[in-house]
Amino acid sequence: MAVDYIVIVVYLAGMLAMGWWGMRRAKSKSDFLVAGRRLGPGMYSGTMAAIVLGGASTIGGVGLGYQYGLSGAWMVVTIGLGLLALSVFFSARIARLKVYTVSEMLDLRYGGRAGVISGVVMWAYTLMLAVTSTIAYATIFDVLFDVNRTLAIILGGSIVVAYSTLGGMWSITLTDMVQFVVKTIGVLLLLLPIAVVKAGGFGEMKAQLPTEYFDPLGIGGETIFTYVLIYTFGMLIGQDIWQRVFTAGSDRTAKWGGTVAGTYCLVYAVAGAVIGTAAKVLYPKLASPDDAFATIVKDELPVGVRGLVLAAALAAVMSTSSGALIACATVANNDIWSRLRGAVRGPRGGDGRDGDGHDEVKGNRAFILAMGVAVILIAIALNDVVEALTVAYNLLVGGLLVPILGGLLWKRGTAQGALAAVAVGGLAVVGLMAAYGILANEPVYYGLLASLAVYVAVSLATRPTDEATLAAWRERLAGRAPEPQSEPVVPTPQ
């Protein structure tokens, strides 16, 4: 394993070096939080694919393939479909808003009265997303170095917190590009063909496994529908995803770069399911489906290649973890803390500077560090990853999907309707999870319906949003609003 250890250590050292490099580029709030809004299509596509394809998509996707066969791809497929829908239909408009958070978008659309409660919901979602990603380090570092769970979480989490705190979104963008390349080589170009060959090829896999393993719908229609509700819709409204859209250098980059990333997700989904299916042939009696990835890597890959593929798994976890961490810190600072201290300065959505831009960078850096420490501590204390992630996505979709999409698509939606939808949808989801169980499908179904009904009813029963607010909103959506003074005009890197 010595060669594998060297590969992993070099990779981790490279992540910290990228963090230091990113720190030198983060000179303003815009640089720190959204990479200066100037990523070109190549870098944008790679980093967007990196953040959405995390540990759940890699280790979990292979595990679903082990359990269900090719239909195990559906979870990651719905993530890809959500990214495609976001990119094709909404990303250009989102990028033109020139905001930093989803709650700022709601303030612009509804007149500055809908963002507070949505900020709390979004913060809870991004916090739990960061926690669940951080917990995944325990599995990977156990395979790599045979260390206990707590030490693994501290080691992996500290590296992510370090490079994210140093350079913010620039550091995360640079590391995500490296992680995207490592994942592509490790999972698609190495593990996939080796796993199929070791299992005897597709012919032998079909001969060894039941026919339902090769049924595209074998996982079940209800499960697929639930994946669509949670992951496809979750991709449309999550702060961690929107914050990446804000980094695009142009409307075209946001639309077509995101489309490329979404297509990549579909390929990655199928690859994970095939690897899991091959693992089922090789190891038919594993204790847990989630052990399939680590087992096939540890037992079937040659020295050096094994280290690279484990680095790919680590890359997948780190990209999601860092993206969720900066999203959590951005929401905590911009949408919660600044409001609590009464520092909302004029219309939301500009550069939001308070004097010197470097002070804002220091403030956001402090929030990333604080949120990072909190995430590590919660990850150490928490055991059930699936339940935590389910709670996060149920709150996000049940509470925020309707007011966000309603604001983008329906002129008649009002601030009162949006607030009622967030409150009723969120409370309904929590209550139904208590009644049906956290992992049940009913909470998100009924919570979403309740949110929609209340949004429409209250919006129609209250006065329409004033025309001045809507006019300013249309100007911002069309990209005709003046650029913030602090946004530099520089060449767009590719």
Tab-separated table of C-alpha atoms in Angstrom:
chain	number	residue	atom	x	y	z
A	1	MET	CA	0.000	0.000	0.000
A	2	ALA	CA	3.019	2.330	0.198
A	3	VAL	CA	2.563	3.572	-3.378
A	4	ASP	CA	-1.155	4.104	-2.764
A	5	TYR	CA	-0.374	6.110	0.370
A	6	ILE	CA	2.021	8.303	-1.583
A	7	VAL	CA	-0.654	8.980	-4.227
A	8	ILE	CA	-3.176	9.967	-1.545
A	9	VAL	CA	-0.747	12.159	0.417
A	10	VAL	CA	0.347	13.974	-2.763
A	11	TYR	CA	-3.305	14.527	-3.638
A	12	LEU	CA	-4.153	15.962	-0.204
A	13	ALA	CA	-1.071	18.190	-0.251
A	14	GLY	CA	-2.155	19.419	-3.679
A	15	MET	CA	-5.570	20.401	-2.279
A	16	LEU	CA	-3.921	22.557	0.387
A	17	ALA	CA	-1.623	24.118	-2.216
A	18	MET	CA	-4.652	25.004	-4.344
A	19	GLY	CA	-6.190	26.635	-1.282
A	20	TRP	CA	-3.115	28.821	-0.854
A	21	TRP	CA	-3.144	29.712	-4.558
A	22	GLY	CA	-6.834	30.602	-4.367
A	23	MET	CA	-6.198	32.878	-1.387
A	24	ARG	CA	-3.989	35.066	-3.594
A	25	ARG	CA	-6.887	35.549	-6.055
A	26	ALA	CA	-9.617	36.277	-3.477
A	27	LYS	CA	-9.303	40.065	-3.228
A	28	SER	CA	-12.979	41.019	-2.858
A	29	LYS	CA	-16.280	39.650	-1.604
A	30	SER	CA	-17.186	38.731	-5.176
A	31	ASP	CA	-13.906	36.852	-5.622
A	32	PHE	CA	-14.285	35.052	-2.324
A	33	LEU	CA	-17.929	33.980	-2.632
A	34	VAL	CA	-18.515	33.573	-6.393
A	35	ALA	CA	-15.009	33.495	-7.966
A	36	GLY	CA	-15.472	37.004	-9.348
A	37	ARG	CA	-18.415	35.853	-11.543
A	38	ARG	CA	-15.995	35.176	-14.379
A	39	LEU	CA	-15.528	31.432	-14.946
A	40	GLY	CA	-15.287	30.268	-18.537
A	41	PRO	CA	-17.178	27.237	-19.891
A	42	GLY	CA	-14.433	24.663	-19.322
A	43	MET	CA	-13.820	25.485	-15.679
A	44	TYR	CA	-17.525	26.078	-15.001
A	45	SER	CA	-18.545	22.668	-16.398
A	46	GLY	CA	-15.878	20.807	-14.447
A	47	THR	CA	-16.596	22.477	-11.121
A	48	MET	CA	-20.369	22.132	-11.497
A	49	ALA	CA	-20.034	18.404	-12.204
A	50	ALA	CA	-17.669	18.059	-9.242
A	51	ILE	CA	-20.026	19.595	-6.690
A	52	VAL	CA	-23.126	17.599	-7.641
A	53	LEU	CA	-21.282	14.257	-7.864
A	54	GLY	CA	-20.235	13.677	-4.281
A	55	GLY	CA	-19.753	10.704	-2.019
A	56	ALA	CA	-23.414	9.715	-2.281
A	57	SER	CA	-23.175	9.666	-6.077
A	58	THR	CA	-19.921	7.688	-6.076
A	59	ILE	CA	-19.979	5.306	-3.102
A	60	GLY	CA	-23.780	5.373	-2.827
A	61	GLY	CA	-24.283	5.027	-6.583
A	62	VAL	CA	-22.084	1.919	-6.698
A	63	GLY	CA	-23.961	0.582	-3.668
A	64	LEU	CA	-27.311	1.014	-5.422
A	65	GLY	CA	-25.887	-0.796	-8.446
A	66	TYR	CA	-24.817	-3.631	-6.146
A	67	GLN	CA	-28.321	-3.822	-4.655
A	68	TYR	CA	-30.535	-3.224	-7.711
A	69	GLY	CA	-28.347	-3.573	-10.795
A	70	LEU	CA	-28.521	-1.083	-13.658
A	71	SER	CA	-31.631	0.604	-12.252
A	72	GLY	CA	-29.464	1.693	-9.324
A	73	ALA	CA	-28.340	4.521	-11.634
A	74	TRP	CA	-31.623	6.368	-11.106
A	75	MET	CA	-30.541	8.372	-8.067
A	76	VAL	CA	-27.613	9.961	-9.903
A	77	VAL	CA	-29.639	10.176	-13.136
A	78	THR	CA	-32.217	12.369	-11.382
A	79	ILE	CA	-29.385	14.594	-10.124
A	80	GLY	CA	-28.186	14.960	-13.716
A	81	LEU	CA	-31.717	15.677	-14.957
A	82	GLY	CA	-32.115	18.369	-12.318
A	83	LEU	CA	-28.860	20.007	-13.369
A	84	LEU	CA	-29.921	19.851	-17.027
A	85	ALA	CA	-33.296	21.454	-16.221
A	86	LEU	CA	-31.623	24.174	-14.152
A	87	SER	CA	-29.081	24.900	-16.877
A	88	VAL	CA	-31.485	24.968	-19.826
A	89	PHE	CA	-34.439	26.787	-18.270
A	90	PHE	CA	-33.223	28.893	-15.348
A	91	SER	CA	-29.435	29.327	-15.115
A	92	ALA	CA	-29.114	32.315	-17.460
A	93	ARG	CA	-31.714	34.273	-15.522
A	94	ILE	CA	-30.191	33.253	-12.195
A	95	ALA	CA	-26.712	34.356	-13.295
A	96	ARG	CA	-28.036	37.755	-14.436
A	97	LEU	CA	-29.449	38.503	-10.972
A	98	LYS	CA	-25.929	39.187	-9.615
A	99	VAL	CA	-26.835	38.029	-6.098
A	100	TYR	CA	-25.003	35.801	-3.629
A	101	THR	CA	-27.808	33.711	-2.114
A	102	VAL	CA	-31.219	32.260	-2.931
A	103	SER	CA	-32.741	34.398	-0.180
A	104	GLU	CA	-31.443	37.549	-1.884
A	105	MET	CA	-33.281	36.432	-5.015
A	106	LEU	CA	-36.486	36.072	-2.975
A	107	ASP	CA	-35.981	39.553	-1.516
A	108	LEU	CA	-35.593	41.039	-4.987
A	109	ARG	CA	-38.659	39.260	-6.333
A	110	TYR	CA	-40.988	39.810	-3.393
A	111	GLY	CA	-39.850	43.206	-2.180
A	112	GLY	CA	-37.406	42.419	0.605
A	113	ARG	CA	-39.821	40.596	2.895
A	114	ALA	CA	-39.379	36.907	2.117
A	115	GLY	CA	-35.710	36.202	2.675
A	116	VAL	CA	-35.303	35.798	6.439
A	117	ILE	CA	-37.229	32.593	7.006
A	118	SER	CA	-35.977	31.125	3.722
A	119	GLY	CA	-32.420	31.853	4.880
A	120	VAL	CA	-32.917	29.771	8.018
A	121	VAL	CA	-34.332	26.839	6.008
A	122	MET	CA	-31.526	27.057	3.441
A	123	TRP	CA	-28.896	27.269	6.186
A	124	ALA	CA	-30.258	24.105	7.821
A	125	TYR	CA	-30.155	22.300	4.460
A	126	THR	CA	-26.599	23.332	3.580
A	127	LEU	CA	-25.385	22.566	7.123
A	128	MET	CA	-26.743	19.004	7.016
A	129	LEU	CA	-25.416	18.517	3.477
A	130	ALA	CA	-21.937	19.518	4.671
A	131	VAL	CA	-22.252	17.239	7.707
A	132	THR	CA	-23.264	14.176	5.700
A	133	SER	CA	-20.435	14.763	3.239
A	134	THR	CA	-17.972	15.073	6.095
A	135	ILE	CA	-19.138	11.821	7.681
A	136	ALA	CA	-18.219	10.030	4.448
A	137	TYR	CA	-14.519	10.634	5.186
A	138	ALA	CA	-14.775	7.963	7.881
A	139	THR	CA	-15.401	5.225	5.301
A	140	ILE	CA	-12.644	6.318	2.925
A	141	PHE	CA	-9.921	6.956	5.503
A	142	ASP	CA	-10.756	3.659	7.205
A	143	VAL	CA	-9.951	1.877	3.925
A	144	LEU	CA	-6.867	4.009	3.331
A	145	PHE	CA	-5.201	4.239	6.713
A	146	ASP	CA	-7.246	2.032	9.078
A	147	VAL	CA	-7.966	4.956	11.427
A	148	ASN	CA	-10.943	5.314	13.743
A	149	ARG	CA	-14.065	7.207	12.738
A	150	THR	CA	-13.477	10.388	14.755
A	151	LEU	CA	-9.890	10.850	13.563
A	152	ALA	CA	-10.955	10.223	9.947
A	153	ILE	CA	-13.653	12.921	10.143
A	154	ILE	CA	-11.254	15.403	11.754
A	155	LEU	CA	-8.527	14.699	9.179
A	156	GLY	CA	-10.730	14.938	6.087
A	157	GLY	CA	-12.849	17.781	7.415
A	158	SER	CA	-9.849	19.849	8.465
A	159	ILE	CA	-8.320	19.722	4.983
A	160	VAL	CA	-11.558	20.922	3.383
A	161	VAL	CA	-12.051	23.646	5.995
A	162	ALA	CA	-8.440	24.781	5.528
A	163	TYR	CA	-8.491	25.288	1.760
A	164	SER	CA	-12.061	26.655	1.779
A	165	THR	CA	-11.188	29.213	4.467
A	166	LEU	CA	-8.019	30.307	2.709
A	167	GLY	CA	-9.401	31.234	-0.692
A	168	GLY	CA	-13.162	30.794	-0.612
A	169	MET	CA	-14.765	30.014	-3.949
A	170	TRP	CA	-11.513	30.483	-5.867
A	171	SER	CA	-9.813	27.777	-3.810
A	172	ILE	CA	-12.857	25.526	-4.101
A	173	THR	CA	-13.055	26.101	-7.852
A	174	LEU	CA	-9.395	25.238	-8.391
A	175	THR	CA	-9.596	22.134	-6.191
A	176	ASP	CA	-12.855	21.061	-7.821
A	177	MET	CA	-11.243	21.128	-11.261
A	178	VAL	CA	-8.510	18.812	-9.989
A	179	GLN	CA	-11.152	16.638	-8.339
A	180	PHE	CA	-13.174	16.478	-11.559
A	181	VAL	CA	-10.136	15.229	-13.490
A	182	VAL	CA	-9.247	12.708	-10.767
A	183	LYS	CA	-12.845	11.386	-10.659
A	184	THR	CA	-13.015	11.065	-14.415
A	185	ILE	CA	-9.763	9.124	-14.618
A	186	GLY	CA	-10.278	7.085	-11.468
A	187	VAL	CA	-13.926	6.062	-11.866
A	188	LEU	CA	-14.758	6.252	-15.576
A	189	LEU	CA	-11.448	5.381	-17.238
A	190	LEU	CA	-9.965	2.938	-14.699
A	191	LEU	CA	-12.455	1.398	-12.247
A	192	LEU	CA	-15.317	0.922	-14.744
A	193	PRO	CA	-13.483	-1.165	-17.376
A	194	ILE	CA	-11.427	-3.065	-14.767
A	195	ALA	CA	-14.566	-3.995	-12.791
A	196	VAL	CA	-16.357	-5.274	-15.908
A	197	VAL	CA	-13.338	-7.315	-17.009
A	198	LYS	CA	-12.831	-8.795	-13.525
A	199	ALA	CA	-16.513	-9.819	-13.463
A	200	GLY	CA	-16.088	-11.697	-16.764
A	201	GLY	CA	-17.703	-9.160	-19.063
A	202	PHE	CA	-21.374	-8.321	-19.554
A	203	GLY	CA	-22.189	-11.810	-20.786
A	204	GLU	CA	-20.952	-13.416	-17.589
A	205	MET	CA	-22.657	-10.745	-15.475
A	206	LYS	CA	-25.998	-11.534	-17.124
A	207	ALA	CA	-25.453	-15.239	-16.620
A	208	GLN	CA	-24.611	-14.849	-12.914
A	209	LEU	CA	-27.309	-12.394	-11.839
A	210	PRO	CA	-31.148	-12.379	-11.875
A	211	THR	CA	-32.800	-10.709	-14.884
A	212	GLU	CA	-34.171	-7.869	-12.743
A	213	TYR	CA	-30.603	-6.627	-12.332
A	214	PHE	CA	-30.766	-5.547	-15.979
A	215	ASP	CA	-34.283	-4.062	-15.851
A	216	PRO	CA	-34.007	-0.248	-16.216
A	217	LEU	CA	-37.014	0.192	-13.892
A	218	GLY	CA	-36.137	-2.580	-11.465
A	219	ILE	CA	-35.655	-0.208	-8.538
A	220	GLY	CA	-39.391	0.629	-8.631
A	221	GLY	CA	-41.510	3.452	-10.021
A	222	GLU	CA	-42.302	4.968	-6.611
A	223	THR	CA	-38.605	5.138	-5.729
A	224	ILE	CA	-37.792	6.826	-9.042
A	225	PHE	CA	-40.604	9.350	-8.508
A	226	THR	CA	-39.295	10.143	-5.026
A	227	TYR	CA	-35.773	10.620	-6.415
A	228	VAL	CA	-37.184	13.102	-8.937
A	229	LEU	CA	-38.980	15.080	-6.238
A	230	ILE	CA	-35.997	15.201	-3.905
A	231	TYR	CA	-32.944	15.342	-6.163
A	232	THR	CA	-34.185	16.787	-9.461
A	233	PHE	CA	-36.128	19.557	-7.751
A	234	GLY	CA	-33.395	19.917	-5.119
A	235	MET	CA	-30.916	20.733	-7.903
A	236	LEU	CA	-33.185	23.585	-9.013
A	237	ILE	CA	-33.157	25.475	-5.722
A	238	GLY	CA	-30.157	24.520	-3.557
A	239	GLN	CA	-27.832	27.342	-2.436
A	240	ASP	CA	-24.799	25.134	-3.083
A	241	ILE	CA	-25.840	24.772	-6.748
A	242	TRP	CA	-26.976	28.370	-7.258
A	243	GLN	CA	-23.718	29.674	-5.828
A	244	ARG	CA	-21.914	27.827	-8.625
A	245	VAL	CA	-24.273	29.335	-11.204
A	246	PHE	CA	-23.312	32.755	-9.854
A	247	THR	CA	-19.680	32.046	-10.815
A	248	ALA	CA	-20.458	31.862	-14.551
A	249	GLY	CA	-18.831	34.533	-16.673
A	250	SER	CA	-21.837	34.847	-19.006
A	251	ASP	CA	-25.370	33.619	-19.667
A	252	ARG	CA	-24.045	31.286	-22.335
A	253	THR	CA	-21.517	29.760	-19.952
A	254	ALA	CA	-24.213	29.145	-17.330
A	255	LYS	CA	-26.538	27.496	-19.851
A	256	TRP	CA	-24.227	25.387	-21.990
A	257	GLY	CA	-21.554	24.730	-19.392
A	258	GLY	CA	-24.233	23.422	-17.043
A	259	THR	CA	-25.720	21.307	-19.835
A	260	VAL	CA	-22.351	19.629	-20.381
A	261	ALA	CA	-22.038	18.996	-16.634
A	262	GLY	CA	-25.551	17.511	-16.485
A	263	THR	CA	-24.783	15.169	-19.380
A	264	TYR	CA	-21.593	14.089	-17.633
A	265	CYS	CA	-23.707	13.227	-14.565
A	266	LEU	CA	-25.834	10.848	-16.652
A	267	VAL	CA	-22.694	9.024	-17.843
A	268	TYR	CA	-21.365	8.885	-14.276
A	269	ALA	CA	-24.683	7.442	-13.085
A	270	VAL	CA	-24.567	4.528	-15.510
A	271	ALA	CA	-20.893	3.898	-14.712
A	272	GLY	CA	-21.599	3.645	-10.985
A	273	ALA	CA	-24.471	1.208	-11.516
A	274	VAL	CA	-22.361	-1.002	-13.806
A	275	ILE	CA	-19.492	-1.049	-11.291
A	276	GLY	CA	-21.928	-2.034	-8.545
A	277	THR	CA	-23.412	-4.773	-10.723
A	278	ALA	CA	-19.917	-6.146	-11.398
A	279	ALA	CA	-19.191	-6.067	-7.660
A	280	LYS	CA	-22.319	-8.164	-7.053
A	281	VAL	CA	-20.870	-10.872	-9.307
A	282	LEU	CA	-17.486	-10.749	-7.572
A	283	TYR	CA	-18.748	-10.399	-3.979
A	284	PRO	CA	-22.343	-11.673	-3.767
A	285	LYS	CA	-22.594	-11.602	0.038
A	286	LEU	CA	-21.276	-8.265	1.268
A	287	ALA	CA	-22.662	-7.108	4.613
A	288	SER	CA	-23.750	-3.750	3.176
A	289	PRO	CA	-24.201	-2.522	-0.422
A	290	ASP	CA	-22.205	0.588	0.471
A	291	ASP	CA	-19.155	-1.638	1.038
A	292	ALA	CA	-19.098	-2.541	-2.664
A	293	PHE	CA	-16.988	0.419	-3.798
A	294	ALA	CA	-14.266	0.047	-1.180
A	295	THR	CA	-14.170	-3.749	-1.532
A	296	ILE	CA	-13.746	-3.857	-5.302
A	297	VAL	CA	-11.137	-1.096	-5.176
A	298	LYS	CA	-9.165	-2.740	-2.391
A	299	ASP	CA	-9.216	-6.272	-3.806
A	300	GLU	CA	-9.228	-5.921	-7.582
A	301	LEU	CA	-7.102	-2.920	-8.541
A	302	PRO	CA	-3.321	-2.929	-8.928
A	303	VAL	CA	-1.021	-0.870	-6.731
A	304	GLY	CA	-0.968	2.817	-7.677
A	305	VAL	CA	-4.239	2.542	-9.588
A	306	ARG	CA	-5.922	1.663	-6.308
A	307	GLY	CA	-4.536	4.829	-4.736
A	308	LEU	CA	-5.770	6.938	-7.651
A	309	VAL	CA	-9.295	5.476	-7.504
A	310	LEU	CA	-9.456	5.984	-3.727
A	311	ALA	CA	-8.298	9.545	-4.362
A	312	ALA	CA	-11.220	9.808	-6.807
A	313	ALA	CA	-13.623	8.777	-4.047
A	314	LEU	CA	-11.994	11.289	-1.732
A	315	ALA	CA	-12.297	13.930	-4.468
A	316	ALA	CA	-16.012	13.219	-4.812
A	317	VAL	CA	-16.601	13.706	-1.100
A	318	MET	CA	-14.398	16.792	-0.835
A	319	SER	CA	-16.043	18.606	-3.754
A	320	THR	CA	-19.531	18.255	-2.276
A	321	SER	CA	-18.325	18.995	1.252
A	322	SER	CA	-16.507	22.195	0.298
A	323	GLY	CA	-19.392	23.424	-1.861
A	324	ALA	CA	-21.893	22.833	0.927
A	325	LEU	CA	-19.578	24.472	3.471
A	326	ILE	CA	-19.168	27.763	1.586
A	327	ALA	CA	-22.907	27.785	0.836
A	328	CYS	CA	-23.687	27.289	4.532
A	329	ALA	CA	-21.292	30.055	5.578
A	330	THR	CA	-22.582	32.454	2.889
A	331	VAL	CA	-26.189	31.989	4.005
A	332	ALA	CA	-25.272	32.276	7.687
A	333	ASN	CA	-23.393	35.534	7.094
A	334	ASN	CA	-25.449	37.239	4.379
A	335	ASP	CA	-28.969	36.075	5.185
A	336	ILE	CA	-28.994	35.525	8.951
A	337	TRP	CA	-26.177	37.304	10.786
A	338	SER	CA	-26.312	40.537	8.764
A	339	ARG	CA	-30.056	40.761	9.396
A	340	LEU	CA	-29.737	40.046	13.113
A	341	ARG	CA	-27.248	42.880	13.511
A	342	GLY	CA	-29.433	45.215	11.426
A	343	ALA	CA	-26.889	45.607	8.658
A	344	VAL	CA	-29.017	45.077	5.569
A	345	ARG	CA	-27.738	47.886	3.390
A	346	GLY	CA	-30.135	49.032	0.662
A	347	PRO	CA	-31.432	46.695	-2.047
A	348	ARG	CA	-30.143	43.158	-1.725
A	349	GLY	CA	-28.196	41.689	-4.580
A	350	GLY	CA	-25.442	44.238	-5.185
A	351	ASP	CA	-21.867	43.690	-4.159
A	352	GLY	CA	-22.874	44.333	-0.558
A	353	ARG	CA	-19.591	45.925	0.488
A	354	ASP	CA	-19.218	47.731	3.748
A	355	GLY	CA	-16.178	49.907	3.239
A	356	ASP	CA	-13.072	48.036	2.241
A	357	GLY	CA	-13.653	44.767	0.377
A	358	HIS	CA	-10.880	43.013	2.272
A	359	ASP	CA	-12.839	43.376	5.522
A	360	GLU	CA	-15.734	41.531	3.896
A	361	VAL	CA	-13.358	38.778	2.821
A	362	LYS	CA	-12.116	38.436	6.387
A	363	GLY	CA	-15.680	38.278	7.681
A	364	ASN	CA	-16.699	35.563	5.228
A	365	ARG	CA	-13.477	33.678	5.921
A	366	ALA	CA	-14.310	33.703	9.636
A	367	PHE	CA	-17.778	32.324	8.927
A	368	ILE	CA	-16.394	29.464	6.838
A	369	LEU	CA	-13.996	28.580	9.648
A	370	ALA	CA	-16.762	28.709	12.272
A	371	MET	CA	-19.220	26.696	10.178
A	372	GLY	CA	-16.456	24.208	9.340
A	373	VAL	CA	-15.691	23.551	12.989
A	374	ALA	CA	-19.419	23.136	13.692
A	375	VAL	CA	-19.793	20.704	10.783
A	376	ILE	CA	-16.892	18.543	12.017
A	377	LEU	CA	-18.293	18.422	15.562
A	378	ILE	CA	-21.810	17.528	14.377
A	379	ALA	CA	-20.408	14.880	12.016
A	380	ILE	CA	-18.545	13.254	14.907
A	381	ALA	CA	-21.721	13.183	17.033
A	382	LEU	CA	-24.121	12.050	14.290
A	383	ASN	CA	-24.465	8.440	13.188
A	384	ASP	CA	-27.319	8.144	10.683
A	385	VAL	CA	-26.235	9.829	7.451
A	386	VAL	CA	-29.275	8.828	5.400
A	387	GLU	CA	-31.759	10.251	7.888
A	388	ALA	CA	-29.856	13.537	8.178
A	389	LEU	CA	-29.698	13.955	4.403
A	390	THR	CA	-33.375	13.055	4.014
A	391	VAL	CA	-34.391	15.686	6.570
A	392	ALA	CA	-32.285	18.287	4.745
A	393	TYR	CA	-33.734	17.585	1.293
A	394	ASN	CA	-37.311	17.279	2.591
A	395	LEU	CA	-37.070	20.708	4.230
A	396	LEU	CA	-35.488	22.223	1.138
A	397	VAL	CA	-38.008	20.883	-1.364
A	398	GLY	CA	-41.079	21.067	0.868
A	399	GLY	CA	-40.367	24.573	2.098
A	400	LEU	CA	-38.594	26.447	-0.697
A	401	LEU	CA	-39.347	24.864	-4.078
A	402	VAL	CA	-42.736	26.528	-4.570
A	403	PRO	CA	-41.844	30.128	-3.592
A	404	ILE	CA	-38.596	30.037	-5.603
A	405	LEU	CA	-40.041	28.584	-8.818
A	406	GLY	CA	-43.233	30.568	-8.276
A	407	GLY	CA	-41.211	33.756	-8.112
A	408	LEU	CA	-39.417	32.910	-11.347
A	409	LEU	CA	-42.500	31.744	-13.266
A	410	TRP	CA	-45.639	33.429	-11.831
A	411	LYS	CA	-46.065	37.199	-11.766
A	412	ARG	CA	-49.022	37.050	-9.380
A	413	GLY	CA	-47.047	35.425	-6.536
A	414	THR	CA	-46.748	37.708	-3.488
A	415	ALA	CA	-44.482	38.022	-0.471
A	416	GLN	CA	-47.286	36.877	1.823
A	417	GLY	CA	-47.846	33.818	-0.356
A	418	ALA	CA	-44.126	33.026	-0.363
A	419	LEU	CA	-43.812	33.325	3.411
A	420	ALA	CA	-46.905	31.200	3.961
A	421	ALA	CA	-45.596	28.550	1.541
A	422	VAL	CA	-42.222	28.339	3.305
A	423	ALA	CA	-43.808	28.137	6.758
A	424	VAL	CA	-46.605	25.697	5.913
A	425	GLY	CA	-44.456	23.508	3.649
A	426	GLY	CA	-41.627	23.319	6.181
A	427	LEU	CA	-43.902	22.615	9.160
A	428	ALA	CA	-45.900	20.052	7.165
A	429	VAL	CA	-42.726	18.184	6.232
A	430	VAL	CA	-41.515	18.130	9.849
A	431	GLY	CA	-44.898	17.009	11.172
A	432	LEU	CA	-45.318	14.313	8.537
A	433	MET	CA	-41.809	12.987	9.155
A	434	ALA	CA	-42.749	12.643	12.820
A	435	ALA	CA	-45.950	10.819	11.863
A	436	TYR	CA	-44.781	8.600	8.980
A	437	GLY	CA	-41.083	8.280	9.763
A	438	ILE	CA	-38.090	10.236	8.469
A	439	LEU	CA	-37.425	7.911	5.538
A	440	ALA	CA	-41.071	7.745	4.371
A	441	ASN	CA	-42.072	9.210	0.998
A	442	GLU	CA	-45.285	10.870	2.213
A	443	PRO	CA	-43.696	13.901	3.975
A	444	VAL	CA	-42.215	15.392	0.837
A	445	TYR	CA	-45.298	14.527	-1.259
A	446	TYR	CA	-47.839	16.138	1.037
A	447	GLY	CA	-45.541	18.918	2.226
A	448	LEU	CA	-44.985	20.037	-1.355
A	449	LEU	CA	-48.716	19.942	-2.141
A	450	ALA	CA	-49.502	21.946	1.009
A	451	SER	CA	-46.869	24.533	0.114
A	452	LEU	CA	-48.259	24.902	-3.425
A	453	ALA	CA	-51.881	25.210	-2.260
A	454	VAL	CA	-51.031	27.857	0.343
A	455	TYR	CA	-48.801	29.815	-2.053
A	456	VAL	CA	-51.523	30.084	-4.688
A	457	ALA	CA	-54.352	30.762	-2.232
A	458	VAL	CA	-52.562	33.418	-0.185
A	459	SER	CA	-51.084	35.112	-3.259
A	460	LEU	CA	-54.520	35.418	-4.868
A	461	ALA	CA	-56.026	36.669	-1.594
A	462	THR	CA	-53.445	39.430	-1.068
A	463	ARG	CA	-52.503	42.531	-3.025
A	464	PRO	CA	-50.204	41.928	-6.007
A	465	THR	CA	-46.542	42.797	-5.650
A	466	ASP	CA	-46.129	46.506	-6.347
A	467	GLU	CA	-45.169	47.427	-9.874
A	468	ALA	CA	-41.940	49.174	-8.873
A	469	THR	CA	-40.625	45.955	-7.296
A	470	LEU	CA	-41.641	43.911	-10.334
A	471	ALA	CA	-40.068	46.457	-12.700
A	472	ALA	CA	-36.775	46.294	-10.796
A	473	TRP	CA	-37.015	42.497	-10.828
A	474	ARG	CA	-37.538	42.434	-14.620
A	475	GLU	CA	-34.586	44.748	-15.136
A	476	ARG	CA	-32.384	42.470	-13.060
A	477	LEU	CA	-33.622	39.326	-14.805
A	478	ALA	CA	-32.932	40.880	-18.183
A	479	GLY	CA	-29.393	41.798	-17.143
A	480	ARG	CA	-30.077	45.504	-17.637
A	481	ALA	CA	-29.476	46.500	-14.016
A	482	PRO	CA	-26.191	48.374	-13.520
A	483	GLU	CA	-23.213	46.251	-12.581
A	484	PRO	CA	-22.053	46.668	-8.956
A	485	GLN	CA	-19.194	49.148	-8.806
A	486	SER	CA	-16.823	46.630	-7.273
A	487	GLU	CA	-17.284	43.952	-9.932
A	488	PRO	CA	-14.022	44.025	-11.931
A	489	VAL	CA	-14.038	43.659	-15.676
A	490	VAL	CA	-11.309	41.129	-16.480
A	491	PRO	CA	-10.709	38.470	-19.121
A	492	THR	CA	-12.710	35.283	-18.626
A	493	PRO	CA	-10.496	32.261	-17.846
A	494	GLN	CA	-11.292	29.067	-19.717
